[in-house]
Short mmCIF file of N, CA and C in Angstrom, two decimals:
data_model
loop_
_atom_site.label_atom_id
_atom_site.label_comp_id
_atom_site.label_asym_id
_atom_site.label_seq_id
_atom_site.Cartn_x
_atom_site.Cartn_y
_atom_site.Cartn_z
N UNK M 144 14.99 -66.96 -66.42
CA UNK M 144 14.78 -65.63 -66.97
C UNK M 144 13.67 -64.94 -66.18
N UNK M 145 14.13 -63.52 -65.87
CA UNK M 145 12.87 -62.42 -65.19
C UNK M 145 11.76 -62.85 -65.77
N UNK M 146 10.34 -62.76 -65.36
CA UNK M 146 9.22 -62.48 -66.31
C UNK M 146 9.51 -60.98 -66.94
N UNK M 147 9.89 -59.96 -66.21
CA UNK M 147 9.85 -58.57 -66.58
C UNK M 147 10.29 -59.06 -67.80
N UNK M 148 11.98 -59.27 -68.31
CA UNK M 148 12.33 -59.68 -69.50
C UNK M 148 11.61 -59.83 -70.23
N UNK M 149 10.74 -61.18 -69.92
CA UNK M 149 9.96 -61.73 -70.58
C UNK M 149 9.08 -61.03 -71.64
N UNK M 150 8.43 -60.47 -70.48
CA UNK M 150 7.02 -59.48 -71.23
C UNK M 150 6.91 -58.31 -71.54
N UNK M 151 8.67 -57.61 -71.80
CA UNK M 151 9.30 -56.46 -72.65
C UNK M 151 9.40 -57.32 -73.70
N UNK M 152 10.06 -58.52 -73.95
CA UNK M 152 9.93 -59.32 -75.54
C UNK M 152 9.12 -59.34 -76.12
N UNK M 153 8.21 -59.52 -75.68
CA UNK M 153 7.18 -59.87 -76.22
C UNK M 153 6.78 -58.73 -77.07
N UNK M 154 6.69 -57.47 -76.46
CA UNK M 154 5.73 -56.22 -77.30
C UNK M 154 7.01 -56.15 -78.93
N UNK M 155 8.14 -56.35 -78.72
CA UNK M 155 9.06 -56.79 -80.04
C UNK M 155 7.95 -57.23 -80.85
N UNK M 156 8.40 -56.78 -82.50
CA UNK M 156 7.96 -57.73 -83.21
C UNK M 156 8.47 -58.50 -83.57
N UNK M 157 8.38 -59.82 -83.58
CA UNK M 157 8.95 -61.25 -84.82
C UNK M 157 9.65 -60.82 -85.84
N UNK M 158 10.71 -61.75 -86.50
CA UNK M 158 11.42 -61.92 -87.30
C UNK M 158 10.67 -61.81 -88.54
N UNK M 159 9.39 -62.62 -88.60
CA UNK M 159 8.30 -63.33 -89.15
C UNK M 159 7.80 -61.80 -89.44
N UNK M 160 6.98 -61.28 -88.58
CA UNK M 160 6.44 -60.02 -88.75
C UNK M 160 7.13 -59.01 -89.52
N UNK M 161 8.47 -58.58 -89.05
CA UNK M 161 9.05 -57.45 -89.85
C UNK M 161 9.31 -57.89 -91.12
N UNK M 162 9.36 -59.70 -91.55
CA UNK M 162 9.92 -59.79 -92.94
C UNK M 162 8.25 -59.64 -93.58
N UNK M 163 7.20 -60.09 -93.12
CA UNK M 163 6.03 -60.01 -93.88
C UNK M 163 5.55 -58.53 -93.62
N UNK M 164 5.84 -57.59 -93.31
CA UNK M 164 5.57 -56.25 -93.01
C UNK M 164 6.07 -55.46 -93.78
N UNK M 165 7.31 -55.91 -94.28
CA UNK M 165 8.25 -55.16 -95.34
C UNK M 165 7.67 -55.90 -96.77
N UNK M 166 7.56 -56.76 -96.91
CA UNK M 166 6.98 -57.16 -97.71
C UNK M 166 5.75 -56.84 -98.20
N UNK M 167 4.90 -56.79 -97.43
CA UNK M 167 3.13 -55.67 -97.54
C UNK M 167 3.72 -54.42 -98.01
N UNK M 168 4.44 -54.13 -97.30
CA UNK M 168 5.12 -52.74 -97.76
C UNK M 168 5.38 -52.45 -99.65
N UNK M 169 6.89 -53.13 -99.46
CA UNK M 169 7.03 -53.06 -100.60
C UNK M 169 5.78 -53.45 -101.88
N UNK M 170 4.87 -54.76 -101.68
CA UNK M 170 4.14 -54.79 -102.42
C UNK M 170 3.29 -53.71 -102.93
N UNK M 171 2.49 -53.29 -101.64
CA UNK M 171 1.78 -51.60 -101.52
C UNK M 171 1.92 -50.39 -102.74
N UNK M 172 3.55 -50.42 -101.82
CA UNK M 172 4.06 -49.15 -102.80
C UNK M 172 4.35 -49.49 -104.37
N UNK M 173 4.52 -51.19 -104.70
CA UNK M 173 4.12 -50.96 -105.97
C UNK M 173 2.89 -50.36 -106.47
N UNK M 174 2.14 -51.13 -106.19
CA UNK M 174 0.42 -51.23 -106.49
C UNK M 174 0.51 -49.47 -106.81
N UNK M 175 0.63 -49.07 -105.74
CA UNK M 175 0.17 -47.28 -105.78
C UNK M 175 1.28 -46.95 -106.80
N UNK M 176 2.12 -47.20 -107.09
CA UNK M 176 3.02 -46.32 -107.72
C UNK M 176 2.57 -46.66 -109.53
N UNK M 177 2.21 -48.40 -109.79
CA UNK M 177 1.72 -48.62 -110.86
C UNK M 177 0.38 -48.19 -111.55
N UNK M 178 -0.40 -47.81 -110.49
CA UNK M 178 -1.59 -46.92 -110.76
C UNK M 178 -2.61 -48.69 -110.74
N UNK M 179 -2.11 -49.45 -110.18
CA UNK M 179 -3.04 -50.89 -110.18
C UNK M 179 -4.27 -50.33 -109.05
N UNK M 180 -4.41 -49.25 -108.57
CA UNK M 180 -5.22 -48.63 -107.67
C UNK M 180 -6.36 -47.88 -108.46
N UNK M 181 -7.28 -48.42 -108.62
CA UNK M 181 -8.25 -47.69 -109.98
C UNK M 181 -9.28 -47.01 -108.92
N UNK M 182 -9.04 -45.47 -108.33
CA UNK M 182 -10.23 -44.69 -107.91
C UNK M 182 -9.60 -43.04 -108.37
N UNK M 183 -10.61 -42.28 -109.17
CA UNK M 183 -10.39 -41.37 -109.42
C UNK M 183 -9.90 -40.01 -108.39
N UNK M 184 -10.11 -40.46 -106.80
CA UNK M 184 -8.92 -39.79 -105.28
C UNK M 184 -7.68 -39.82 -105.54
N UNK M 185 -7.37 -40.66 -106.16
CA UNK M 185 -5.58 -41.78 -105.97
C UNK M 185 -5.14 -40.75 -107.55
N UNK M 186 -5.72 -40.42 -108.58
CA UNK M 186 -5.19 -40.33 -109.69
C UNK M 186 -4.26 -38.90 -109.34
N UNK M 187 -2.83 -39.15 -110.11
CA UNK M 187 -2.04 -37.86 -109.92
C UNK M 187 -1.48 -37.47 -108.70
N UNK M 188 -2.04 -38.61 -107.74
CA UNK M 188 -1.28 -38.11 -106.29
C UNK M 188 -0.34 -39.62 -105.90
N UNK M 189 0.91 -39.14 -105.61
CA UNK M 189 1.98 -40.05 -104.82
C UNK M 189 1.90 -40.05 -103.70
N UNK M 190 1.39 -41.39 -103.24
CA UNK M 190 1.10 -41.99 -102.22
C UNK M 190 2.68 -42.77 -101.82
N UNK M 191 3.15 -42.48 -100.97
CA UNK M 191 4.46 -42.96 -100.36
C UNK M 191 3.80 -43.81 -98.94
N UNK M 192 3.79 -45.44 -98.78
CA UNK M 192 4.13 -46.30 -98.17
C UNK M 192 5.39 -46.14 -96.83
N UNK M 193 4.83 -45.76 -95.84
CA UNK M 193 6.61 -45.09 -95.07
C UNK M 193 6.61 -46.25 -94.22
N UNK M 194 5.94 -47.18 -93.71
CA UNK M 194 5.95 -48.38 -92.86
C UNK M 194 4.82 -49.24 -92.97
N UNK M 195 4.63 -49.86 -92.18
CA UNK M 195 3.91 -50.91 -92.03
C UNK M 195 4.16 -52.01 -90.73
N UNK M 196 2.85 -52.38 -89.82
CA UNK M 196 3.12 -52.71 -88.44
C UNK M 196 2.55 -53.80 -88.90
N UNK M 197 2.53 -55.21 -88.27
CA UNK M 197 1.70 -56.19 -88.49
C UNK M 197 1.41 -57.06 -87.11
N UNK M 198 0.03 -57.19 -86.74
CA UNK M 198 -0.38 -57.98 -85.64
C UNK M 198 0.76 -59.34 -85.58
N UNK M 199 0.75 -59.27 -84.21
CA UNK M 199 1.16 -61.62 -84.37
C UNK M 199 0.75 -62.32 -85.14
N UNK M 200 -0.38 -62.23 -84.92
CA UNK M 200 -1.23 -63.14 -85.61
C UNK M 200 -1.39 -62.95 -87.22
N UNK M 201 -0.37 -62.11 -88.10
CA UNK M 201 -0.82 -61.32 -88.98
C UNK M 201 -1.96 -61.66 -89.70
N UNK M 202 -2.71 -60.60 -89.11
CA UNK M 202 -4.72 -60.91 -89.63
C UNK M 202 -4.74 -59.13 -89.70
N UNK M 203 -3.62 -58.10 -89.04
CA UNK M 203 -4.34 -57.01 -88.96
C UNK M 203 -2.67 -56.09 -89.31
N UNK M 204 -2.58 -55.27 -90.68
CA UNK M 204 -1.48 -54.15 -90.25
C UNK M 204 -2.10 -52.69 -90.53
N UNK M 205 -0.88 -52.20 -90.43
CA UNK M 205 -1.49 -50.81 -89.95
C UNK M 205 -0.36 -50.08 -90.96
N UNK M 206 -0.63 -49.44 -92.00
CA UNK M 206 0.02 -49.41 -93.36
C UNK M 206 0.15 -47.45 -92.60
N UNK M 207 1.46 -46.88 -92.73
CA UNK M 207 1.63 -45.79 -92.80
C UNK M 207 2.06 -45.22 -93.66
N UNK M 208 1.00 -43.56 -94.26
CA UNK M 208 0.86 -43.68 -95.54
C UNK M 208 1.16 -41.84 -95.62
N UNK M 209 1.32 -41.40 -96.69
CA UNK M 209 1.72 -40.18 -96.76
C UNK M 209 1.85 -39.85 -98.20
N UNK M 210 1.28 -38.40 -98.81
CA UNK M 210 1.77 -38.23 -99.92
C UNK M 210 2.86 -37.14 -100.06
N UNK M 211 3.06 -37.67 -101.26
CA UNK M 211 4.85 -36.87 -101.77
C UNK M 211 4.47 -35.42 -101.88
N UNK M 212 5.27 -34.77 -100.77
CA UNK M 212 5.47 -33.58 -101.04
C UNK M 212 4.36 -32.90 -100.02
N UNK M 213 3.92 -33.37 -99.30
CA UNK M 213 2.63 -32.81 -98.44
C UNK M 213 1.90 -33.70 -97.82
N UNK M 214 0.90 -33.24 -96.31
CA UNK M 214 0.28 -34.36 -95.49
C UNK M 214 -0.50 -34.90 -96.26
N UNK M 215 -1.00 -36.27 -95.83
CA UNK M 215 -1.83 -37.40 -96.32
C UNK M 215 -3.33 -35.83 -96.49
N UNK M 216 -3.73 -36.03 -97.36
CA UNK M 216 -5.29 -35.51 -97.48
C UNK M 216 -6.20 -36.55 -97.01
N UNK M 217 -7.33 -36.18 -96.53
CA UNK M 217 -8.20 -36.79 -96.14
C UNK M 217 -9.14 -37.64 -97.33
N UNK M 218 -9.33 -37.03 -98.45
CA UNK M 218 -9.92 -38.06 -99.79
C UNK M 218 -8.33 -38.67 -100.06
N UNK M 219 -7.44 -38.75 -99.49
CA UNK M 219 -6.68 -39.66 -100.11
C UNK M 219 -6.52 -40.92 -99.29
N UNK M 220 -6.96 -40.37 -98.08
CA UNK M 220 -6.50 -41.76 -97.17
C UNK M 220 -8.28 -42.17 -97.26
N UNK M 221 -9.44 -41.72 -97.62
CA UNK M 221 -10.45 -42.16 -97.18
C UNK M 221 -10.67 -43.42 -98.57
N UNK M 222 -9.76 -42.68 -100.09
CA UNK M 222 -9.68 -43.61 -101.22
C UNK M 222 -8.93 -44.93 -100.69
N UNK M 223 -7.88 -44.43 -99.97
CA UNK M 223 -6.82 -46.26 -99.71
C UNK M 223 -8.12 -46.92 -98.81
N UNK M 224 -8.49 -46.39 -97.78
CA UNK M 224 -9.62 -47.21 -97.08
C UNK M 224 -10.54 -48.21 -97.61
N UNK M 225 -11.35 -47.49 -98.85
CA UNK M 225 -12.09 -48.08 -99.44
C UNK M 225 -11.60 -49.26 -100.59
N UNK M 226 -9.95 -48.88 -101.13
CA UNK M 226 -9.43 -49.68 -102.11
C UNK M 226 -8.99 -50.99 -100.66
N UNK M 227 -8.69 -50.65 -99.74
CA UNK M 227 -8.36 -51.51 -98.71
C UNK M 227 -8.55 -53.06 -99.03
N UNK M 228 -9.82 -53.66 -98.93
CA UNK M 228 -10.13 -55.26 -99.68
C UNK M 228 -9.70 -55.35 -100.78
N UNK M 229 -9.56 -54.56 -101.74
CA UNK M 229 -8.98 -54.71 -102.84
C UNK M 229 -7.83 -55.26 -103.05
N UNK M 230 -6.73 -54.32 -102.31
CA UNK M 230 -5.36 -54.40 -101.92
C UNK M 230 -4.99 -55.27 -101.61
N UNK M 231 -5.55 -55.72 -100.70
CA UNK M 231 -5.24 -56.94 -99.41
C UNK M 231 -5.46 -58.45 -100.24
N UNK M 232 -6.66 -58.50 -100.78
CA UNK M 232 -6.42 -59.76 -101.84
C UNK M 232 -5.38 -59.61 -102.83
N UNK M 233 -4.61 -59.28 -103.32
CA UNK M 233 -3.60 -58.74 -104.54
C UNK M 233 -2.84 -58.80 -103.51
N UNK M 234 -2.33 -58.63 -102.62
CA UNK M 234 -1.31 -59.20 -101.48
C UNK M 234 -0.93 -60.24 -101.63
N UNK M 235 -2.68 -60.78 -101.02
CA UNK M 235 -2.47 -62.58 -100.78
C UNK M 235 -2.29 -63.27 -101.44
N UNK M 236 -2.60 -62.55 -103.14
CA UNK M 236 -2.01 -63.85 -104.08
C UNK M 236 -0.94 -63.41 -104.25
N UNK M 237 -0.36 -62.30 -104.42
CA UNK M 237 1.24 -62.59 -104.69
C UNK M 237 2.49 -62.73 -103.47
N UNK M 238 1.71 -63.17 -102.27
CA UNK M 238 2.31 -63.70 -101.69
C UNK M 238 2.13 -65.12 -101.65
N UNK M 239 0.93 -65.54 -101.74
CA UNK M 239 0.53 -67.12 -101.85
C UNK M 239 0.33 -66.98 -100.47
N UNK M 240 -0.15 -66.33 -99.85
CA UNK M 240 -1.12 -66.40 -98.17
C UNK M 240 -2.45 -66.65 -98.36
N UNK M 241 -3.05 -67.58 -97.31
CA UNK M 241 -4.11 -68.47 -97.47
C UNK M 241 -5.69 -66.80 -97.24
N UNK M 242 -5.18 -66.36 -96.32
CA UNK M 242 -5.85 -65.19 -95.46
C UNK M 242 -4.86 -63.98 -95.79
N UNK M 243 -5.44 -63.34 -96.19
CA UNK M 243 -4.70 -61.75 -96.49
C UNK M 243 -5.10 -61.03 -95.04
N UNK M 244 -4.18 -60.13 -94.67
CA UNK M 244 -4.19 -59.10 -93.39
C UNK M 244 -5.59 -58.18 -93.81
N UNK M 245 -5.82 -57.71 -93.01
CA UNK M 245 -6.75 -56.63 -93.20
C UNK M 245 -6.05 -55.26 -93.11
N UNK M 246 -6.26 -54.76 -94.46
CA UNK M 246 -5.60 -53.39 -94.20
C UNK M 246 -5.61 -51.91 -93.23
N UNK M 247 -5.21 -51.59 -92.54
CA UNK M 247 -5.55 -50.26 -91.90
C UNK M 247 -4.67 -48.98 -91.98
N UNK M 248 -5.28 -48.71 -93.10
CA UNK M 248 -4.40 -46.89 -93.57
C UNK M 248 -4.62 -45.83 -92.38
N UNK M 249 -3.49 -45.10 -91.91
CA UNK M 249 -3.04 -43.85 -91.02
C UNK M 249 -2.27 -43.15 -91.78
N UNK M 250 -3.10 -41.91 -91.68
CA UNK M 250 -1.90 -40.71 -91.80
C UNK M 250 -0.39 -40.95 -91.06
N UNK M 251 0.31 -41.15 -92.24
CA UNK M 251 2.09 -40.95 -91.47
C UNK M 251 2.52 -39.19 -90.74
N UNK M 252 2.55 -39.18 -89.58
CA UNK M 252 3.18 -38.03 -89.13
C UNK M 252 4.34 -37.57 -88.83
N UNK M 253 4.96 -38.42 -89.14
CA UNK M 253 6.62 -38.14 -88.72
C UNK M 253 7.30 -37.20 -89.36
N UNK M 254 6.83 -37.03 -90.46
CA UNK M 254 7.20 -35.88 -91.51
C UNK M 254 7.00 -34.28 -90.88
N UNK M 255 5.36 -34.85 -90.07
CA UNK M 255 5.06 -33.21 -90.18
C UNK M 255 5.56 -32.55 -88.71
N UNK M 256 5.79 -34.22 -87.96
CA UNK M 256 6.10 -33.46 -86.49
C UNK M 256 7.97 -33.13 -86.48
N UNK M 257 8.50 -33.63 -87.58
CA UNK M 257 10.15 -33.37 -87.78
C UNK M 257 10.34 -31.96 -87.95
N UNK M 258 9.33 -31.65 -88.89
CA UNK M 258 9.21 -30.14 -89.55
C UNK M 258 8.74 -29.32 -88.60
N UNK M 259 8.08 -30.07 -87.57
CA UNK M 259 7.01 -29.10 -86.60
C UNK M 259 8.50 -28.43 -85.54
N UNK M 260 8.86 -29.67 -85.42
CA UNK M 260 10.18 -29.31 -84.47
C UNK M 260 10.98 -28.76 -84.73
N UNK M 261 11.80 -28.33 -86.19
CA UNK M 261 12.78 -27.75 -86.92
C UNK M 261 12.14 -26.16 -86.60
N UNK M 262 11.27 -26.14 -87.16
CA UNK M 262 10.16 -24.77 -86.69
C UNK M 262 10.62 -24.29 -85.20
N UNK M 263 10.40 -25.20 -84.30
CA UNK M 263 10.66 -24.96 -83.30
C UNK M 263 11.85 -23.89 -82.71
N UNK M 264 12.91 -25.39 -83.49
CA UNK M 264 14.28 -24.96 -82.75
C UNK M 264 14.91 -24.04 -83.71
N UNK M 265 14.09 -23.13 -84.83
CA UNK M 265 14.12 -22.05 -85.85
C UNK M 265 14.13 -20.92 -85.40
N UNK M 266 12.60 -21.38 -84.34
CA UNK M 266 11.96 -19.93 -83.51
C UNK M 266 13.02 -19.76 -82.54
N UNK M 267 13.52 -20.38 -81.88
CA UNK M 267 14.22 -20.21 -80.77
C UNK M 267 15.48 -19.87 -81.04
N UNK M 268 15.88 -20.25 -81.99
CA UNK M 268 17.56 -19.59 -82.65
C UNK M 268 17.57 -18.31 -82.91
N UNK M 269 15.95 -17.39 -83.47
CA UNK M 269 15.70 -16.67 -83.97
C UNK M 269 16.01 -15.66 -82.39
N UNK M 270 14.96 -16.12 -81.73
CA UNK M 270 14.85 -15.74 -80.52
C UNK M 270 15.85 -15.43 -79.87
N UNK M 271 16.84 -16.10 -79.72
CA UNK M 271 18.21 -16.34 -78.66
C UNK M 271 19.07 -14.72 -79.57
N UNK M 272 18.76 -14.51 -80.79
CA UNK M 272 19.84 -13.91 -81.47
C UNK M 272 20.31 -14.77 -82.36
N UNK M 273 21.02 -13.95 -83.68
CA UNK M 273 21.15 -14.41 -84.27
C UNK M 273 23.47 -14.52 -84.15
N UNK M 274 23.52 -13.41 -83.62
CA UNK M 274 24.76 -13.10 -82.45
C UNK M 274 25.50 -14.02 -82.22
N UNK M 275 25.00 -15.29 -81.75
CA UNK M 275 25.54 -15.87 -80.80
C UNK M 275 25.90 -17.11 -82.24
N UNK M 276 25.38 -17.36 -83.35
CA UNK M 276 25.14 -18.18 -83.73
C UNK M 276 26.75 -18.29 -84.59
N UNK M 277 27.38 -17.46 -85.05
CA UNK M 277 27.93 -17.73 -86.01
C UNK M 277 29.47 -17.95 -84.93
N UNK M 278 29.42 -17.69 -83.72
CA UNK M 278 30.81 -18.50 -83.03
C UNK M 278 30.32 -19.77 -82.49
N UNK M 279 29.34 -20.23 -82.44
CA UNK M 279 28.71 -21.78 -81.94
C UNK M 279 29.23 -22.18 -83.76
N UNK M 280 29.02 -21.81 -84.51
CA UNK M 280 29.55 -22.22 -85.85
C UNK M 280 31.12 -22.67 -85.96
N UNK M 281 31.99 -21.33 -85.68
CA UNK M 281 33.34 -21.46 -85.60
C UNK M 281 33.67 -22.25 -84.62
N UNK M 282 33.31 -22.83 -83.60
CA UNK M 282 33.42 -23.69 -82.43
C UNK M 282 33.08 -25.24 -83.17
N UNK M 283 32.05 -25.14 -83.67
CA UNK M 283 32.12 -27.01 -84.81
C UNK M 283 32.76 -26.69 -85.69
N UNK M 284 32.97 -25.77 -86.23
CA UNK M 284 35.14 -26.38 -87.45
C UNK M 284 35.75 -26.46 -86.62
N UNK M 285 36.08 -25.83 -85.82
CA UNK M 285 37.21 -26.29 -85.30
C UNK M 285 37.38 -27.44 -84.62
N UNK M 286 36.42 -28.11 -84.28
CA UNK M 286 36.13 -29.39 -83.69
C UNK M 286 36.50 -30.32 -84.71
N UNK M 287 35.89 -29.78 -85.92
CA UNK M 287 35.81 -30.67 -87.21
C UNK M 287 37.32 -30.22 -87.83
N UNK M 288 38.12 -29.83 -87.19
CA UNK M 288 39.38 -29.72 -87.97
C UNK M 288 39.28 -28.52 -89.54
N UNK M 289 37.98 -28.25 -89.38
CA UNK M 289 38.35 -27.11 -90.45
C UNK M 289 38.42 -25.80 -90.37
N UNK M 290 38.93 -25.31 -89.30
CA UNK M 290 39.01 -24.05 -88.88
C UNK M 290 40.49 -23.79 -89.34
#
């Protein structure tokens, strides 16, 4: 085998990783959703869990976090920070892991850069005319057989 091969595998994550990653996950988004998160930042706001990365070694993930309906606020991600040790033990026992990961909350952006781009290609439809748009329309039924 190439090394190149090789050491594109590698940056993959494990089998191991994505099943204990989804698992942090899912645990997470209980915790927040049960209100087992006791700081008066967190109260009334839905905190949505959108991923979760986990080192090799899992000692370190990187929890991507977002609330419902709008970007992460800054007292909301600075509350998960601080609940962070909290979390992470309540992991480890209900996973039965000897060493819990260390948590690391990020603003999730995927939301805002999807929207950023829709914007985009909004302005530019706008831009082009609006003219042109409704036979690029009649051109996909009829593609789609419903013309």
């Amino acid at each position: 085998m190439a090394r190149g091969s090789a050491s594109s595998h590698q940056m993959e994550p494990s089998q191991r990783q994505l099943r204990v990653a989804e698992q942090i996950r899912h645990l997470l988004a209980e915790d927040l959703m049960m209100g087992h998160v006791h700081d008066p930042r967190l109260e009334g706001t839905s905190v949505t869990v959108a991923e979760v990365r986990i080192s090799r070694d899992l000692k370190h993930a990187t929890v991507f976090t977002t609330e419902l309906g709008r970007p992460l606020r800054p007292e909301t991600l600075e509350a998960l920070i601080e609940q962070a040790p909290r979390l992470a033990g309540r992991i480890a026992r209900r996973m039965h892991i000897k060493f819990a990961p260390r948590l690391h909350f990020v603003a999730d952006e995927t939301f805002d850069e999807a929207s950023r781009m829709q914007r985009l290609i909004d302005a530019d439809k706008a831009r082009l005319g609006l003219a042109l748009w409704p036979v690029a329309d009649a051109i996909e039924d009829e593609d789609d057989g419903r013309a």
